[in-house]
mmCIF file of C-alpha atoms in Angstrom:
data_model
loop_
_atom_site.group_PDB
_atom_site.id
_atom_site.type_symbol
_atom_site.label_atom_id
_atom_site.label_comp_id
_atom_site.label_asym_id
_atom_site.label_seq_id
_atom_site.Cartn_x
_atom_site.Cartn_y
_atom_site.Cartn_z
ATOM 1 C CA MET A 1 107.123 100.015 103.159
ATOM 2 C CA SER A 2 104.221 98.849 100.987
ATOM 3 C CA ASN A 3 105.779 100.687 98.009
ATOM 4 C CA VAL A 4 108.979 98.705 98.502
ATOM 5 C CA LEU A 5 107.095 95.398 98.661
ATOM 6 C CA ILE A 6 104.990 96.284 95.624
ATOM 7 C CA LYS A 7 108.138 97.219 93.697
ATOM 8 C CA ASN A 8 109.878 93.948 94.652
ATOM 9 C CA TRP A 9 106.849 91.623 94.506
ATOM 10 C CA TYR A 10 108.693 89.273 92.149
ATOM 11 C CA LEU A 11 111.327 88.448 94.812
ATOM 12 C CA LEU A 12 108.599 86.956 96.995
ATOM 13 C CA THR A 13 107.398 85.000 93.956
ATOM 14 C CA ILE A 14 110.927 83.644 93.370
ATOM 15 C CA LYS A 15 111.200 82.593 97.022
ATOM 16 C CA GLY A 16 107.805 80.886 96.807
ATOM 17 C CA VAL A 17 108.785 79.052 93.623
ATOM 18 C CA LEU A 18 112.062 77.900 95.209
ATOM 19 C CA LEU A 19 110.177 76.522 98.221
ATOM 20 C CA ILE A 20 107.662 74.749 95.971
ATOM 21 C CA ILE A 21 110.430 73.196 93.835
ATOM 22 C CA PHE A 22 112.199 72.022 96.981
ATOM 23 C CA GLY A 23 108.927 70.652 98.388
ATOM 24 C CA LEU A 24 108.178 68.706 95.200
ATOM 25 C CA LEU A 25 111.705 67.297 95.043
ATOM 26 C CA ALA A 26 111.406 66.222 98.671
ATOM 27 C CA PHE A 27 108.006 64.530 98.072
ATOM 28 C CA PHE A 28 109.327 62.569 95.105
ATOM 29 C CA ASN A 29 112.567 61.593 96.901
ATOM 30 C CA PRO A 30 111.639 61.177 100.579
ATOM 31 C CA LEU A 31 114.398 58.699 101.374
ATOM 32 C CA TRP A 32 117.335 60.958 100.609
ATOM 33 C CA SER A 33 120.290 60.543 102.896
ATOM 34 C CA ALA A 34 120.975 63.152 105.572
ATOM 35 C CA ALA A 35 123.831 64.483 103.419
ATOM 36 C CA ALA A 36 121.556 64.942 100.391
ATOM 37 C CA LEU A 37 118.944 66.635 102.590
ATOM 38 C CA THR A 38 121.623 68.972 103.900
ATOM 39 C CA MET A 39 122.927 69.873 100.437
ATOM 40 C CA TRP A 40 119.522 70.610 98.914
ATOM 41 C CA PHE A 41 118.286 72.539 101.894
ATOM 42 C CA ALA A 42 121.585 74.448 102.164
ATOM 43 C CA LEU A 43 121.258 75.509 98.532
ATOM 44 C CA LEU A 44 117.658 76.640 99.077
ATOM 45 C CA ILE A 45 118.544 78.637 102.209
ATOM 46 C CA ALA A 46 121.580 80.275 100.555
ATOM 47 C CA ILE A 47 119.592 81.347 97.464
ATOM 48 C CA PHE A 48 116.770 82.573 99.708
ATOM 49 C CA GLY A 49 119.327 84.625 101.668
ATOM 50 C CA ILE A 50 120.875 86.127 98.532
ATOM 51 C CA PHE A 51 117.496 87.294 97.209
ATOM 52 C CA THR A 52 116.571 88.745 100.608
ATOM 53 C CA ILE A 53 119.875 90.645 100.845
ATOM 54 C CA ILE A 54 119.389 91.999 97.300
ATOM 55 C CA ALA A 55 115.869 93.164 98.179
ATOM 56 C CA ALA A 56 117.050 94.801 101.416
ATOM 57 C CA ILE A 57 119.921 96.654 99.737
ATOM 58 C CA SER A 58 117.929 97.725 96.662
ATOM 59 C CA SER A 59 115.280 99.369 98.848
ATOM 60 C CA TRP A 60 117.513 100.452 101.735
ATOM 61 C CA LYS A 61 116.333 104.089 101.886
ATOM 62 C CA GLU A 62 112.651 103.197 101.564
ATOM 63 C CA ARG A 63 112.364 100.398 104.143
ATOM 64 C CA GLU A 64 111.586 100.981 107.797
ATOM 65 C CA ASP A 65 112.551 97.412 108.746
ATOM 66 C CA LYS A 66 115.721 97.329 106.651
ATOM 67 C CA TRP A 67 117.899 95.894 109.433
ATOM 68 C CA MET A 68 115.482 93.034 110.180
ATOM 69 C CA PHE A 69 115.184 92.248 106.482
ATOM 70 C CA LEU A 70 118.961 92.375 105.965
ATOM 71 C CA LEU A 71 119.502 90.213 109.071
ATOM 72 C CA GLU A 72 117.060 87.635 107.680
ATOM 73 C CA GLY A 73 119.058 87.494 104.440
ATOM 74 C CA VAL A 74 122.439 87.294 106.160
ATOM 75 C CA ILE A 75 121.317 84.557 108.580
ATOM 76 C CA SER A 76 119.832 82.577 105.695
ATOM 77 C CA LEU A 77 122.999 82.927 103.615
ATOM 78 C CA VAL A 78 125.302 82.013 106.530
ATOM 79 C CA PHE A 79 123.175 78.956 107.415
ATOM 80 C CA GLY A 80 123.184 77.881 103.795
ATOM 81 C CA ILE A 81 126.961 78.182 103.537
ATOM 82 C CA ILE A 82 127.544 76.347 106.842
ATOM 83 C CA LEU A 83 125.229 73.486 105.909
ATOM 84 C CA PHE A 84 126.635 73.296 102.365
ATOM 85 C CA SER A 85 130.259 73.209 103.533
ATOM 86 C CA THR A 86 129.622 70.499 106.166
ATOM 87 C CA PRO A 87 127.345 67.908 104.529
ATOM 88 C CA GLY A 88 128.527 65.241 106.953
ATOM 89 C CA LEU A 89 126.628 66.819 109.851
ATOM 90 C CA THR A 90 124.300 64.456 111.625
ATOM 91 C CA LEU A 91 120.594 64.640 110.942
ATOM 92 C CA LEU A 92 120.020 65.916 114.486
ATOM 93 C CA ILE A 93 122.208 69.002 113.969
ATOM 94 C CA VAL A 94 120.690 69.574 110.537
ATOM 95 C CA SER A 95 117.210 69.303 112.056
ATOM 96 C CA PHE A 96 117.981 71.960 114.677
ATOM 97 C CA ALA A 97 119.499 74.285 112.060
ATOM 98 C CA ILE A 98 116.473 73.878 109.801
ATOM 99 C CA GLY A 99 114.095 74.352 112.749
ATOM 100 C CA PHE A 100 115.847 77.572 113.796
ATOM 101 C CA TRP A 101 115.765 78.933 110.246
ATOM 102 C CA PHE A 102 112.022 78.263 109.893
ATOM 103 C CA VAL A 103 111.253 79.879 113.282
ATOM 104 C CA PHE A 104 113.312 82.973 112.410
ATOM 105 C CA LEU A 105 111.741 83.185 108.937
ATOM 106 C CA GLY A 106 108.245 82.910 110.439
ATOM 107 C CA ILE A 107 108.847 85.616 113.048
ATOM 108 C CA SER A 108 110.245 87.893 110.339
ATOM 109 C CA ARG A 109 107.160 87.373 108.133
ATOM 110 C CA ILE A 110 104.727 87.930 111.019
ATOM 111 C CA SER A 111 106.567 91.154 111.925
ATOM 112 C CA MET A 112 106.356 92.304 108.299
ATOM 113 C CA ALA A 113 102.621 91.541 108.148
ATOM 114 C CA ILE A 114 101.937 93.485 111.356
ATOM 115 C CA GLN A 115 103.720 96.517 109.911
ATOM 116 C CA LEU A 116 101.727 96.212 106.663
ATOM 117 C CA ARG A 117 98.265 95.589 108.142
ATOM 118 C CA LYS A 118 97.159 99.219 107.649
ATOM 119 C CA GLU A 119 98.768 99.591 104.245
ATOM 120 C CA ILE A 120 97.567 96.546 102.285
ATOM 121 C CA GLU A 121 94.728 94.072 102.298
ATOM 122 C CA GLY A 122 95.457 90.374 102.526
ATOM 123 C CA GLU A 123 98.242 90.588 105.080
ATOM 124 C CA GLY A 124 96.596 87.530 106.635
ATOM 125 C CA TRP A 125 98.337 85.392 104.002
ATOM 126 C CA LEU A 126 101.708 86.654 105.191
ATOM 127 C CA ILE A 127 100.750 86.053 108.832
ATOM 128 C CA ALA A 128 99.506 82.549 107.955
ATOM 129 C CA GLY A 129 102.796 81.760 106.205
ATOM 130 C CA GLY A 130 104.748 83.102 109.172
ATOM 131 C CA ILE A 131 102.723 81.106 111.690
ATOM 132 C CA LEU A 132 103.108 77.923 109.625
ATOM 133 C CA SER A 133 106.829 78.527 109.413
ATOM 134 C CA VAL A 134 107.137 78.983 113.200
ATOM 135 C CA VAL A 135 104.954 75.925 113.877
ATOM 136 C CA PHE A 136 107.066 73.838 111.532
ATOM 137 C CA GLY A 137 110.288 75.007 113.170
ATOM 138 C CA LEU A 138 108.877 74.174 116.619
ATOM 139 C CA ILE A 139 107.783 70.713 115.418
ATOM 140 C CA ILE A 140 111.338 70.045 114.268
ATOM 141 C CA PHE A 141 112.705 71.251 117.637
ATOM 142 C CA ALA A 142 110.256 68.993 119.471
ATOM 143 C CA ARG A 143 110.973 65.921 117.305
ATOM 144 C CA PRO A 144 114.507 66.345 115.913
ATOM 145 C CA ALA A 145 115.134 62.603 115.769
ATOM 146 C CA LEU A 146 112.388 61.918 113.203
ATOM 147 C CA GLY A 147 113.429 59.475 110.546
ATOM 148 C CA VAL A 148 114.820 60.901 107.329
ATOM 149 C CA GLY A 149 111.721 59.896 105.372
ATOM 150 C CA SER A 150 109.300 61.410 107.902
ATOM 151 C CA LEU A 151 111.336 64.586 108.172
ATOM 152 C CA MET A 152 111.457 64.940 104.384
ATOM 153 C CA TYR A 153 107.678 64.567 104.046
ATOM 154 C CA LEU A 154 107.178 67.142 106.793
ATOM 155 C CA ILE A 155 109.669 69.557 105.217
ATOM 156 C CA ALA A 156 108.132 68.990 101.776
ATOM 157 C CA PHE A 157 104.609 69.711 103.029
ATOM 158 C CA PHE A 158 105.546 72.929 104.817
ATOM 159 C CA ALA A 159 107.800 74.089 101.971
ATOM 160 C CA LEU A 160 104.902 73.661 99.527
ATOM 161 C CA VAL A 161 102.365 75.446 101.742
ATOM 162 C CA ILE A 162 104.686 78.342 102.614
ATOM 163 C CA GLY A 163 105.778 78.634 98.970
ATOM 164 C CA ILE A 164 102.155 78.842 97.812
ATOM 165 C CA LEU A 165 101.407 81.491 100.461
ATOM 166 C CA PHE A 166 104.443 83.548 99.364
ATOM 167 C CA ILE A 167 103.270 83.452 95.749
ATOM 168 C CA ALA A 168 99.705 84.419 96.769
ATOM 169 C CA VAL A 169 101.029 87.439 98.695
ATOM 170 C CA SER A 170 103.335 88.464 95.839
ATOM 171 C CA LEU A 171 100.487 88.341 93.310
ATOM 172 C CA LYS A 172 98.329 90.419 95.659
ATOM 173 C CA LEU A 173 101.164 92.963 95.922
ATOM 174 C CA ARG A 174 101.527 93.013 92.130
ATOM 175 C CA LYS A 175 97.795 93.572 91.671
ATOM 176 C CA GLY A 176 97.861 96.339 94.285
ATOM 177 C CA GLY A 177 100.787 97.977 92.502
ATOM 178 C CA LYS A 178 98.925 98.013 89.186
ATOM 179 C CA TRP A 179 95.857 99.512 90.898
ATOM 180 C CA VAL A 180 97.952 102.258 92.527
ATOM 181 C CA LYS A 181 99.710 102.989 89.218
ATOM 182 C CA GLY A 182 96.327 103.278 87.479
ATOM 183 C CA LYS A 183 95.034 105.717 90.105
ATOM 184 C CA VAL A 184 98.182 107.845 89.789
ATOM 185 C CA GLU A 185 97.725 107.985 86.006
ATOM 186 C CA GLU A 186 94.082 109.034 86.461
ATOM 187 C CA LEU A 187 95.118 111.830 88.831
ATOM 188 C CA LYS A 188 97.782 113.031 86.383
ATOM 189 C CA ASP A 189 95.197 113.126 83.571
ATOM 190 C CA GLU A 190 92.770 115.106 85.753
ATOM 191 C CA ILE A 191 95.500 117.597 86.712
ATOM 192 C CA ASP A 192 96.519 117.990 83.072
ATOM 193 C CA ALA A 193 92.866 118.585 82.105
ATOM 194 C CA ILE A 194 92.502 121.309 84.756
ATOM 195 C CA GLU A 195 95.663 123.096 83.636
#
């Protein structure tokens, strides 16, 4: 599984960048209407889902958790499409949908980190991102009637933090991939020297 993650490290970077962009937009425009919140978040979730589905399919034979990863992508894409096609939903329904998505995303990331704990160092970043995602989803469930401005600041903060954590993990995976590639090259050179 670590080989798959190392190979697709850039997808985690893209997801992190998308979350950071969304977080910054939300900080600079905290008083968006519920419809605008729905549209932007729907777009983010749909793109997130597409990239996750692509990653799951491209590494289907190599992944042990392929069904969980594919399910994460499909749920994200379906939520994005539903929210995008019904922008007139009330803020309460949007809040619950967003809360559910963050809880599911967090559980998925924690599960991934637990599977990787023996294969890579720094899985704590992935666990931290997963825990933050679950906590954020639970906060939304507990306080779904927050004002639009308060909800946007909360979403912006968590989107920024989780995005930064995703990028940190992806860069760690990239660095690990380069190290592994270097060691493989060294072994090939030693074998060639012996022959």
